[in-house]
Amino acid sequence: MVSAVRSVRLATRLTAVPRASFMRSTTSTTSVAQRAAFSMSARRFKSEVIKETEVPVSVYTPDSKGVASGNSDHFSIPVKASRAPEPIVEHEEDAVNPLEDKVFKQMPRTLQRMSVMGKVIIITGGARGLGNHMARACAEAGAKAVVIFDANQDLGDEAAAELHQKSGLPVSFFKVDVRDGNAINAAVQNVVDLYGAPDVLVNSAGIADSNIPAETYDPAMFRRLIDINLTGSFLMSQSVGRAMMDAGKPGSIILVASMSGSIVNYPQEQSCYNASKAGVIQFGKSLAAEWAKFGIRVNCISPGYMDTALNKVPALDAQKKIWKSMTPQDRLGAVDDLNGLCVFLASDSSSFMTGSNVIIDGGYTLY
Ligand SMILES: NC(=O)c1ccc[n+]([C@@H]2O[C@H](COP(=O)([O-])OP(=O)(O)OC[C@H]3O[C@@H](n4cnc5c(N)ncnc54)[C@H](O)[C@@H]3O)[C@@H](O)[C@H]2O)c1
């Protein structure tokens, strides 16, 4: 109410200023009150723009001799409605939006090379966790087909069905234990028959044992973990590498190791896991050197502590606080925090990169 009264007063004051004195006032003799009235009302009404559909124009030229002569030009120019802005597509958190061919073609070369357009990608451990999210990322980054290898039948089948339903891409699931060389070979051959030779292997299948002192470690458990994490990396790489070589195709193998392959975790004792991941890193480097001649690149991703089911063990709750406190970013990695790195290593933009071990850990290994 107060402001309405005030604006009426201001408007009155402005219109009360004689035209001549207004013209003068814009030069030098404007009273403070007049200037205030002008600038305040201008500010006040700035947002109240009446949008015209056409703009009335009056043009006075020396020939027209002014309005009184009737020789002035009066006309209107049409106003083009400004084009409605492109709607911003809000992607649902959980949606998978595959890269469309027409969008890919419009992308600058640098971004095209950062995609995995047209590539056939096998991801082990893709039923859940980090592997599952890397599979989604590959689907979004242009993969021609995504293939999940996992030992968990229900989760794997569900994950493949969901990824296919969300992306519309060809997605397959093979129930394969990465310790089973024959099953791996049969499954890889089937992938070749279905989609052609794989371009990329992401080996994310793995398990962890922790809080087991070495002096009481059950040797059978030790062997099992090494068999899954290290021998599994070898069997998968060998089978997929052979398929790439047979097809004369370059390829990228990404082994998910861990920062535990380079440092010793604290406070939990987990010698076997740490040794298995150190083995994966050194295996990856050796393979990179051997297979460069085939155009096959091999790199490792070494995550720090990630917030996945692997770590959702009540016994680890207290230790998670310590892990966080030792991580400069003061958090565990999110389940999709490896996605960008995975796509980069799978893509041609990392074509001069092989034998690298990329640690992605929120800064944990800085201390
Ligand atoms: N979560 C972390 O903090 C963390 C940190 C560093 C490294 N990693 C590594 O990342 C990888 C993925 O971890 P995650 O957290 O997503 O674990 P996760 O347990 O959520 O997923 C692992 C997947 O691998 C599958 N798998 C397990 N054993 C298998 C086998 N023998 N054959 C085939 N599939 C098998 C499981 O069924 C599961 O789907 C693992 O290699 C893990 O060691 C995890």
CSV table of C-alpha atoms and ligand atoms in Angstrom, one decimal:
chain,number,residue,atom,x,y,z
A,1,MET,CA,0.0,0.0,0.0
A,2,VAL,CA,2.8,2.4,1.1
A,3,SER,CA,4.7,1.7,-2.1
A,4,ALA,CA,1.7,2.2,-4.3
A,5,VAL,CA,1.1,5.6,-2.8
A,6,ARG,CA,4.8,6.4,-3.2
A,7,SER,CA,4.9,5.5,-6.8
A,8,VAL,CA,1.8,7.6,-7.6
A,9,ARG,CA,3.6,10.6,-5.8
A,10,LEU,CA,6.8,9.9,-7.8
A,11,ALA,CA,4.9,9.7,-11.1
A,12,THR,CA,3.0,12.9,-10.3
A,13,ARG,CA,6.2,14.7,-9.5
A,14,LEU,CA,7.8,13.5,-12.8
A,15,THR,CA,4.9,14.6,-14.9
A,16,ALA,CA,4.7,17.9,-13.0
A,17,VAL,CA,8.1,18.8,-14.3
A,18,PRO,CA,7.6,21.1,-17.3
A,19,ARG,CA,9.0,19.7,-20.5
A,20,ALA,CA,11.4,22.6,-21.0
A,21,SER,CA,12.8,22.4,-17.6
A,22,PHE,CA,13.1,18.6,-18.0
A,23,MET,CA,15.2,19.1,-21.0
A,24,ARG,CA,17.3,21.5,-19.1
A,25,SER,CA,17.5,19.3,-16.1
A,26,THR,CA,19.2,16.5,-18.1
A,27,THR,CA,22.1,19.0,-18.7
A,28,SER,CA,23.1,20.7,-15.5
A,29,THR,CA,20.5,22.4,-13.5
A,30,THR,CA,18.4,19.5,-12.4
A,31,SER,CA,17.4,19.7,-8.8
A,32,VAL,CA,18.4,16.8,-6.6
A,33,ALA,CA,14.7,16.0,-6.1
A,34,GLN,CA,14.0,16.0,-9.9
A,35,ARG,CA,16.9,13.7,-10.5
A,36,ALA,CA,15.9,11.4,-7.8
A,37,ALA,CA,12.3,11.3,-9.1
A,38,PHE,CA,13.6,10.4,-12.5
A,39,SER,CA,16.1,7.8,-11.6
A,40,MET,CA,13.9,6.1,-9.0
A,41,SER,CA,10.8,5.9,-11.2
A,42,ALA,CA,13.0,4.6,-14.1
A,43,ARG,CA,14.4,1.9,-11.9
A,44,ARG,CA,11.0,1.1,-10.5
A,45,PHE,CA,9.4,0.6,-13.9
A,46,LYS,CA,12.3,-1.0,-15.7
A,47,SER,CA,10.8,-4.5,-15.5
A,48,GLU,CA,7.4,-3.4,-16.7
A,49,VAL,CA,8.1,-3.6,-20.4
A,50,ILE,CA,5.1,-3.7,-22.6
A,51,LYS,CA,6.2,-6.0,-25.4
A,52,GLU,CA,5.0,-4.6,-28.8
A,53,THR,CA,4.0,-6.8,-31.7
A,54,GLU,CA,4.8,-3.9,-34.0
A,55,VAL,CA,6.7,-0.7,-33.4
A,56,PRO,CA,5.0,2.6,-34.4
A,57,VAL,CA,7.6,4.9,-36.1
A,58,SER,CA,7.4,8.6,-37.0
A,59,VAL,CA,10.1,9.9,-39.3
A,60,TYR,CA,10.6,13.7,-39.9
A,61,THR,CA,12.9,14.7,-42.7
A,62,PRO,CA,13.7,18.2,-43.9
A,63,ASP,CA,11.3,17.4,-46.8
A,64,SER,CA,8.4,16.4,-44.6
A,65,LYS,CA,8.4,19.8,-42.9
A,66,GLY,CA,7.2,18.5,-39.6
A,67,VAL,CA,4.0,17.0,-38.2
A,68,ALA,CA,1.9,20.0,-38.9
A,69,SER,CA,2.6,19.9,-42.6
A,70,GLY,CA,1.1,16.4,-42.8
A,71,ASN,CA,4.2,15.3,-44.7
A,72,SER,CA,5.7,13.2,-42.0
A,73,ASP,CA,6.1,9.5,-42.4
A,74,HIS,CA,4.2,7.3,-40.0
A,75,PHE,CA,4.4,3.6,-40.2
A,76,SER,CA,4.9,0.5,-38.1
A,77,ILE,CA,7.6,-2.1,-38.3
A,78,PRO,CA,6.7,-5.7,-37.3
A,79,VAL,CA,8.4,-7.2,-34.4
A,80,LYS,CA,9.6,-10.7,-34.9
A,81,ALA,CA,8.8,-12.8,-31.9
A,82,SER,CA,12.1,-14.0,-30.6
A,83,ARG,CA,12.6,-17.7,-31.2
A,84,ALA,CA,11.6,-19.8,-28.3
A,85,PRO,CA,14.8,-20.9,-26.6
A,86,GLU,CA,15.7,-24.6,-27.0
A,87,PRO,CA,14.2,-26.5,-24.1
A,88,ILE,CA,16.9,-27.6,-21.7
A,89,VAL,CA,16.7,-31.3,-21.4
A,90,GLU,CA,16.7,-32.2,-17.8
A,91,HIS,CA,18.1,-35.7,-17.5
A,92,GLU,CA,16.8,-37.9,-14.7
A,93,GLU,CA,19.4,-38.9,-12.2
A,94,ASP,CA,19.0,-42.5,-13.1
A,95,ALA,CA,18.2,-42.2,-16.8
A,96,VAL,CA,20.6,-43.5,-19.5
A,97,ASN,CA,20.7,-41.3,-22.5
A,98,PRO,CA,22.7,-42.8,-25.4
A,99,LEU,CA,24.7,-40.6,-27.7
A,100,GLU,CA,22.7,-40.2,-30.9
A,101,ASP,CA,24.4,-40.4,-34.2
A,102,LYS,CA,23.2,-36.9,-35.3
A,103,VAL,CA,24.5,-35.4,-32.0
A,104,PHE,CA,27.8,-37.2,-32.5
A,105,LYS,CA,28.2,-35.8,-36.0
A,106,GLN,CA,27.7,-32.2,-34.7
A,107,MET,CA,30.3,-32.6,-31.9
A,108,PRO,CA,33.7,-31.1,-32.3
A,109,ARG,CA,36.5,-33.6,-33.2
A,110,THR,CA,38.0,-33.5,-29.7
A,111,LEU,CA,34.7,-34.6,-28.1
A,112,GLN,CA,34.1,-37.1,-30.8
A,113,ARG,CA,37.4,-38.7,-29.9
A,114,MET,CA,36.4,-38.7,-26.2
A,115,SER,CA,33.4,-40.9,-27.0
A,116,VAL,CA,33.2,-44.7,-27.6
A,117,MET,CA,31.0,-44.3,-30.6
A,118,GLY,CA,30.3,-47.6,-32.3
A,119,LYS,CA,32.4,-49.7,-29.9
A,120,VAL,CA,31.6,-53.1,-28.6
A,121,ILE,CA,32.3,-53.1,-24.8
A,122,ILE,CA,32.6,-56.0,-22.4
A,123,ILE,CA,32.4,-55.2,-18.7
A,124,THR,CA,32.9,-57.8,-16.1
A,125,GLY,CA,31.4,-57.2,-12.7
A,126,GLY,CA,28.8,-55.1,-14.5
A,127,ALA,CA,25.9,-56.5,-12.5
A,128,ARG,CA,26.3,-53.9,-9.8
A,129,GLY,CA,28.5,-51.2,-8.3
A,130,LEU,CA,31.3,-49.5,-10.2
A,131,GLY,CA,31.1,-51.9,-13.1
A,132,ASN,CA,27.4,-51.3,-13.6
A,133,HIS,CA,27.9,-47.5,-13.6
A,134,MET,CA,30.8,-47.7,-16.0
A,135,ALA,CA,28.5,-49.8,-18.3
A,136,ARG,CA,25.9,-47.1,-18.2
A,137,ALA,CA,28.5,-44.4,-18.9
A,138,CYS,CA,29.7,-46.4,-22.0
A,139,ALA,CA,26.1,-46.7,-23.1
A,140,GLU,CA,25.7,-42.9,-22.8
A,141,ALA,CA,29.1,-42.3,-24.6
A,142,GLY,CA,28.1,-44.0,-27.8
A,143,ALA,CA,28.7,-47.8,-27.3
A,144,LYS,CA,27.3,-49.9,-30.1
A,145,ALA,CA,26.6,-52.8,-27.7
A,146,VAL,CA,27.3,-53.4,-24.0
A,147,VAL,CA,28.0,-56.8,-22.7
A,148,ILE,CA,28.0,-57.7,-19.0
A,149,PHE,CA,29.9,-60.7,-17.7
A,150,ASP,CA,29.1,-61.4,-14.1
A,151,ALA,CA,28.9,-64.4,-11.8
A,152,ASN,CA,25.6,-63.3,-10.3
A,153,GLN,CA,22.8,-64.6,-12.5
A,154,ASP,CA,19.9,-62.6,-11.0
A,155,LEU,CA,21.7,-59.3,-10.6
A,156,GLY,CA,23.4,-59.6,-14.0
A,157,ASP,CA,20.2,-60.4,-15.9
A,158,GLU,CA,18.3,-57.6,-14.1
A,159,ALA,CA,21.1,-55.1,-14.8
A,160,ALA,CA,21.2,-56.0,-18.5
A,161,ALA,CA,17.5,-55.8,-18.9
A,162,GLU,CA,17.4,-52.4,-17.1
A,163,LEU,CA,20.3,-51.0,-19.2
A,164,HIS,CA,18.6,-52.1,-22.4
A,165,GLN,CA,15.3,-50.7,-21.4
A,166,LYS,CA,16.8,-47.4,-20.4
A,167,SER,CA,19.1,-46.9,-23.3
A,168,GLY,CA,17.5,-48.9,-26.1
A,169,LEU,CA,20.9,-50.3,-27.0
A,170,PRO,CA,21.8,-53.9,-27.5
A,171,VAL,CA,22.8,-55.2,-24.1
A,172,SER,CA,23.7,-58.8,-23.2
A,173,PHE,CA,24.4,-60.6,-20.0
A,174,PHE,CA,26.7,-63.7,-19.8
A,175,LYS,CA,26.8,-65.5,-16.5
A,176,VAL,CA,30.5,-66.1,-16.3
A,177,ASP,CA,32.8,-66.5,-13.4
A,178,VAL,CA,36.1,-64.8,-14.2
A,179,ARG,CA,37.9,-67.8,-12.9
A,180,ASP,CA,36.4,-70.1,-15.5
A,181,GLY,CA,38.6,-69.8,-18.6
A,182,ASN,CA,36.5,-72.1,-20.8
A,183,ALA,CA,33.3,-70.3,-20.0
A,184,ILE,CA,35.0,-67.0,-20.7
A,185,ASN,CA,36.2,-68.2,-24.1
A,186,ALA,CA,32.8,-69.5,-25.1
A,187,ALA,CA,31.1,-66.3,-24.0
A,188,VAL,CA,33.7,-64.0,-25.8
A,189,GLN,CA,33.2,-66.1,-29.0
A,190,ASN,CA,29.5,-65.5,-28.7
A,191,VAL,CA,30.0,-61.8,-28.3
A,192,VAL,CA,32.1,-61.8,-31.5
A,193,ASP,CA,29.2,-63.7,-33.3
A,194,LEU,CA,26.6,-61.3,-32.0
A,195,TYR,CA,28.3,-57.9,-32.3
A,196,GLY,CA,31.7,-58.4,-33.9
A,197,ALA,CA,35.1,-58.4,-32.0
A,198,PRO,CA,35.1,-56.4,-28.8
A,199,ASP,CA,36.8,-53.0,-28.9
A,200,VAL,CA,37.0,-52.6,-25.1
A,201,LEU,CA,37.2,-54.7,-22.0
A,202,VAL,CA,36.6,-53.2,-18.6
A,203,ASN,CA,37.5,-55.8,-16.0
A,204,SER,CA,35.7,-54.7,-12.8
A,205,ALA,CA,34.8,-58.0,-11.3
A,206,GLY,CA,36.5,-58.4,-8.0
A,207,ILE,CA,36.1,-59.2,-4.3
A,208,ALA,CA,37.6,-57.9,-1.1
A,209,ASP,CA,38.5,-59.4,2.2
A,210,SER,CA,39.6,-57.1,5.0
A,211,ASN,CA,40.3,-57.1,8.7
A,212,ILE,CA,42.1,-60.4,8.4
A,213,PRO,CA,45.6,-60.5,9.9
A,214,ALA,CA,48.1,-62.3,7.8
A,215,GLU,CA,49.0,-64.7,10.6
A,216,THR,CA,45.5,-66.1,10.7
A,217,TYR,CA,44.6,-65.8,7.0
A,218,ASP,CA,43.0,-69.0,5.7
A,219,PRO,CA,45.2,-70.1,2.7
A,220,ALA,CA,42.1,-71.2,0.8
A,221,MET,CA,40.6,-67.8,1.1
A,222,PHE,CA,43.8,-66.2,0.1
A,223,ARG,CA,44.0,-68.4,-3.1
A,224,ARG,CA,40.3,-67.7,-3.9
A,225,LEU,CA,40.8,-63.9,-3.8
A,226,ILE,CA,43.9,-64.0,-5.9
A,227,ASP,CA,42.1,-66.3,-8.3
A,228,ILE,CA,39.2,-63.9,-8.8
A,229,ASN,CA,41.1,-60.6,-8.7
A,230,LEU,CA,44.3,-61.5,-10.4
A,231,THR,CA,43.9,-64.7,-12.4
A,232,GLY,CA,40.4,-63.4,-13.5
A,233,SER,CA,42.0,-60.3,-14.9
A,234,PHE,CA,44.5,-62.5,-16.8
A,235,LEU,CA,41.8,-64.9,-18.2
A,236,MET,CA,39.5,-62.1,-19.3
A,237,SER,CA,42.4,-60.1,-20.9
A,238,GLN,CA,43.7,-63.2,-22.7
A,239,SER,CA,40.4,-64.1,-24.2
A,240,VAL,CA,39.3,-60.6,-25.2
A,241,GLY,CA,42.9,-59.8,-26.4
A,242,ARG,CA,42.9,-62.9,-28.7
A,243,ALA,CA,39.5,-61.9,-30.2
A,244,MET,CA,40.9,-58.4,-30.9
A,245,MET,CA,44.1,-59.9,-32.4
A,246,ASP,CA,42.1,-62.3,-34.5
A,247,ALA,CA,40.0,-59.5,-35.9
A,248,GLY,CA,43.1,-57.3,-36.4
A,249,LYS,CA,41.4,-54.7,-34.4
A,250,PRO,CA,43.0,-52.2,-32.0
A,251,GLY,CA,41.5,-52.3,-28.6
A,252,SER,CA,41.6,-50.9,-25.0
A,253,ILE,CA,41.7,-53.1,-21.9
A,254,ILE,CA,40.9,-51.4,-18.6
A,255,LEU,CA,41.7,-53.3,-15.5
A,256,VAL,CA,40.1,-52.1,-12.3
A,257,ALA,CA,42.9,-52.4,-9.7
A,258,SER,CA,42.9,-50.3,-6.5
A,259,MET,CA,45.0,-47.7,-4.7
A,260,SER,CA,45.6,-50.7,-2.4
A,261,GLY,CA,47.9,-52.0,-5.1
A,262,SER,CA,50.2,-49.0,-4.4
A,263,ILE,CA,49.7,-48.3,-0.7
A,264,VAL,CA,48.8,-50.3,2.4
A,265,ASN,CA,45.4,-49.4,3.8
A,266,TYR,CA,44.9,-48.2,7.3
A,267,PRO,CA,43.7,-49.4,9.8
A,268,GLN,CA,42.3,-52.7,8.4
A,269,GLU,CA,44.7,-55.5,7.7
A,270,GLN,CA,44.1,-56.9,4.2
A,271,SER,CA,47.4,-58.2,2.8
A,272,CYS,CA,45.8,-60.5,0.2
A,273,TYR,CA,43.6,-57.8,-1.4
A,274,ASN,CA,46.5,-55.4,-1.5
A,275,ALA,CA,48.8,-58.1,-3.1
A,276,SER,CA,46.1,-59.0,-5.6
A,277,LYS,CA,45.7,-55.4,-6.8
A,278,ALA,CA,49.5,-54.8,-6.9
A,279,GLY,CA,49.5,-57.9,-9.1
A,280,VAL,CA,46.8,-56.5,-11.3
A,281,ILE,CA,48.8,-53.2,-11.8
A,282,GLN,CA,52.0,-55.0,-12.7
A,283,PHE,CA,50.1,-57.5,-14.9
A,284,GLY,CA,48.5,-54.6,-16.7
A,285,LYS,CA,51.9,-52.9,-17.3
A,286,SER,CA,53.4,-56.1,-18.6
A,287,LEU,CA,50.5,-56.7,-21.0
A,288,ALA,CA,50.7,-53.1,-22.2
A,289,ALA,CA,54.3,-53.6,-23.2
A,290,GLU,CA,53.6,-57.0,-24.8
A,291,TRP,CA,50.5,-56.0,-26.8
A,292,ALA,CA,51.4,-52.5,-27.9
A,293,LYS,CA,52.5,-54.2,-31.2
A,294,PHE,CA,48.9,-55.4,-31.7
A,295,GLY,CA,47.5,-51.9,-31.1
A,296,ILE,CA,46.0,-53.1,-27.8
A,297,ARG,CA,46.3,-50.6,-25.0
A,298,VAL,CA,46.1,-51.7,-21.4
A,299,ASN,CA,45.6,-49.3,-18.5
A,300,CYS,CA,44.6,-49.6,-14.8
A,301,ILE,CA,42.1,-47.6,-12.9
A,302,SER,CA,43.0,-47.6,-9.2
A,303,PRO,CA,40.1,-46.3,-7.1
A,304,GLY,CA,40.4,-45.1,-3.5
A,305,TYR,CA,37.6,-45.9,-1.1
A,306,MET,CA,34.3,-46.0,-3.0
A,307,ASP,CA,30.8,-46.0,-1.5
A,308,THR,CA,29.6,-49.3,-3.0
A,309,ALA,CA,28.1,-52.5,-1.7
A,310,LEU,CA,31.6,-53.9,-1.4
A,311,ASN,CA,32.1,-51.6,1.5
A,312,LYS,CA,28.6,-51.7,3.0
A,313,VAL,CA,29.6,-54.0,5.7
A,314,PRO,CA,28.6,-53.0,9.3
A,315,ALA,CA,32.0,-54.0,10.6
A,316,LEU,CA,33.5,-51.3,8.4
A,317,ASP,CA,31.3,-48.4,9.6
A,318,ALA,CA,33.8,-47.2,12.2
A,319,GLN,CA,36.7,-47.5,9.8
A,320,LYS,CA,34.9,-45.5,7.1
A,321,LYS,CA,35.2,-42.5,9.4
A,322,ILE,CA,38.9,-43.0,9.5
A,323,TRP,CA,39.1,-43.5,5.7
A,324,LYS,CA,37.2,-40.2,5.2
A,325,SER,CA,39.4,-38.3,7.6
A,326,MET,CA,42.4,-39.5,5.6
A,327,THR,CA,40.9,-38.4,2.3
A,328,PRO,CA,41.5,-34.7,1.5
A,329,GLN,CA,38.1,-34.5,-0.2
A,330,ASP,CA,36.6,-35.8,3.0
A,331,ARG,CA,34.3,-38.3,1.3
A,332,LEU,CA,34.2,-41.7,-0.2
A,333,GLY,CA,34.0,-41.9,-4.0
A,334,ALA,CA,30.5,-42.0,-5.5
A,335,VAL,CA,29.5,-45.1,-7.4
A,336,ASP,CA,29.7,-43.2,-10.7
A,337,ASP,CA,33.0,-41.4,-9.9
A,338,LEU,CA,35.0,-43.7,-12.3
A,339,ASN,CA,32.7,-43.1,-15.2
A,340,GLY,CA,34.6,-40.3,-16.9
A,341,LEU,CA,38.0,-41.9,-16.6
A,342,CYS,CA,36.6,-45.2,-17.9
A,343,VAL,CA,35.1,-43.6,-21.0
A,344,PHE,CA,38.3,-41.7,-21.6
A,345,LEU,CA,40.5,-44.8,-21.3
A,346,ALA,CA,38.1,-46.7,-23.6
A,347,SER,CA,38.1,-43.9,-26.1
A,348,ASP,CA,40.5,-43.0,-28.9
A,349,SER,CA,41.4,-39.7,-27.0
A,350,SER,CA,43.7,-41.8,-24.8
A,351,SER,CA,45.4,-43.5,-27.8
A,352,PHE,CA,48.9,-42.7,-26.7
A,353,MET,CA,48.2,-44.0,-23.2
A,354,THR,CA,49.1,-47.5,-22.3
A,355,GLY,CA,50.6,-49.2,-19.2
A,356,SER,CA,49.3,-46.4,-17.0
A,357,ASN,CA,47.9,-46.8,-13.5
A,358,VAL,CA,45.5,-43.9,-12.8
A,359,ILE,CA,44.7,-43.4,-9.2
A,360,ILE,CA,41.4,-41.8,-8.5
A,361,ASP,CA,41.0,-41.5,-4.8
A,362,GLY,CA,39.9,-38.0,-3.7
A,363,GLY,CA,43.5,-37.4,-2.8
A,364,TYR,CA,43.9,-40.2,-0.3
A,365,THR,CA,47.4,-41.2,-1.5
A,366,LEU,CA,48.7,-37.7,-1.2
A,367,TYR,CA,49.4,-38.1,2.5
B,1,LIG,N1,34.4,-50.2,-3.7
B,1,LIG,C1,35.7,-49.8,-3.4
B,1,LIG,O1,35.9,-49.1,-2.5
B,1,LIG,C2,36.8,-50.2,-4.4
B,1,LIG,C3,38.0,-49.6,-4.2
B,1,LIG,C4,39.1,-49.9,-5.0
B,1,LIG,C5,38.9,-50.9,-6.0
B,1,LIG,N2,37.7,-51.5,-6.1
B,1,LIG,C6,37.5,-52.5,-7.1
B,1,LIG,O2,36.5,-52.2,-8.0
B,1,LIG,C7,35.9,-53.4,-8.6
B,1,LIG,C8,34.4,-53.2,-8.4
B,1,LIG,O3,34.1,-53.1,-7.0
B,1,LIG,P1,32.6,-52.7,-6.6
B,1,LIG,O4,32.8,-51.8,-5.4
B,1,LIG,O5,31.8,-52.2,-7.7
B,1,LIG,O6,32.1,-54.1,-6.0
B,1,LIG,P2,30.7,-54.8,-6.1
B,1,LIG,O7,30.8,-56.0,-5.1
B,1,LIG,O8,29.6,-53.9,-5.9
B,1,LIG,O9,30.6,-55.4,-7.6
B,1,LIG,C9,31.5,-56.4,-8.0
B,1,LIG,C10,30.8,-57.2,-9.1
B,1,LIG,O10,31.7,-58.3,-9.4
B,1,LIG,C11,31.0,-59.5,-9.5
B,1,LIG,N3,31.9,-60.6,-9.3
B,1,LIG,C12,32.4,-61.0,-8.1
B,1,LIG,N4,33.2,-62.1,-8.2
B,1,LIG,C13,33.0,-62.5,-9.5
B,1,LIG,C14,33.5,-63.5,-10.3
B,1,LIG,N5,34.3,-64.5,-9.7
B,1,LIG,N6,33.2,-63.6,-11.6
B,1,LIG,C15,32.4,-62.7,-12.1
B,1,LIG,N7,31.9,-61.7,-11.5
B,1,LIG,C16,32.2,-61.5,-10.2
B,1,LIG,C17,29.9,-59.4,-8.5
B,1,LIG,O11,28.8,-60.3,-8.7
B,1,LIG,C18,29.5,-57.9,-8.6
B,1,LIG,O12,28.5,-57.7,-9.5
B,1,LIG,C19,36.5,-54.5,-7.8
B,1,LIG,O13,37.5,-55.1,-8.6
B,1,LIG,C20,37.1,-53.9,-6.6
B,1,LIG,O14,38.2,-54.6,-6.1
B,1,LIG,C21,36.6,-51.2,-5.3
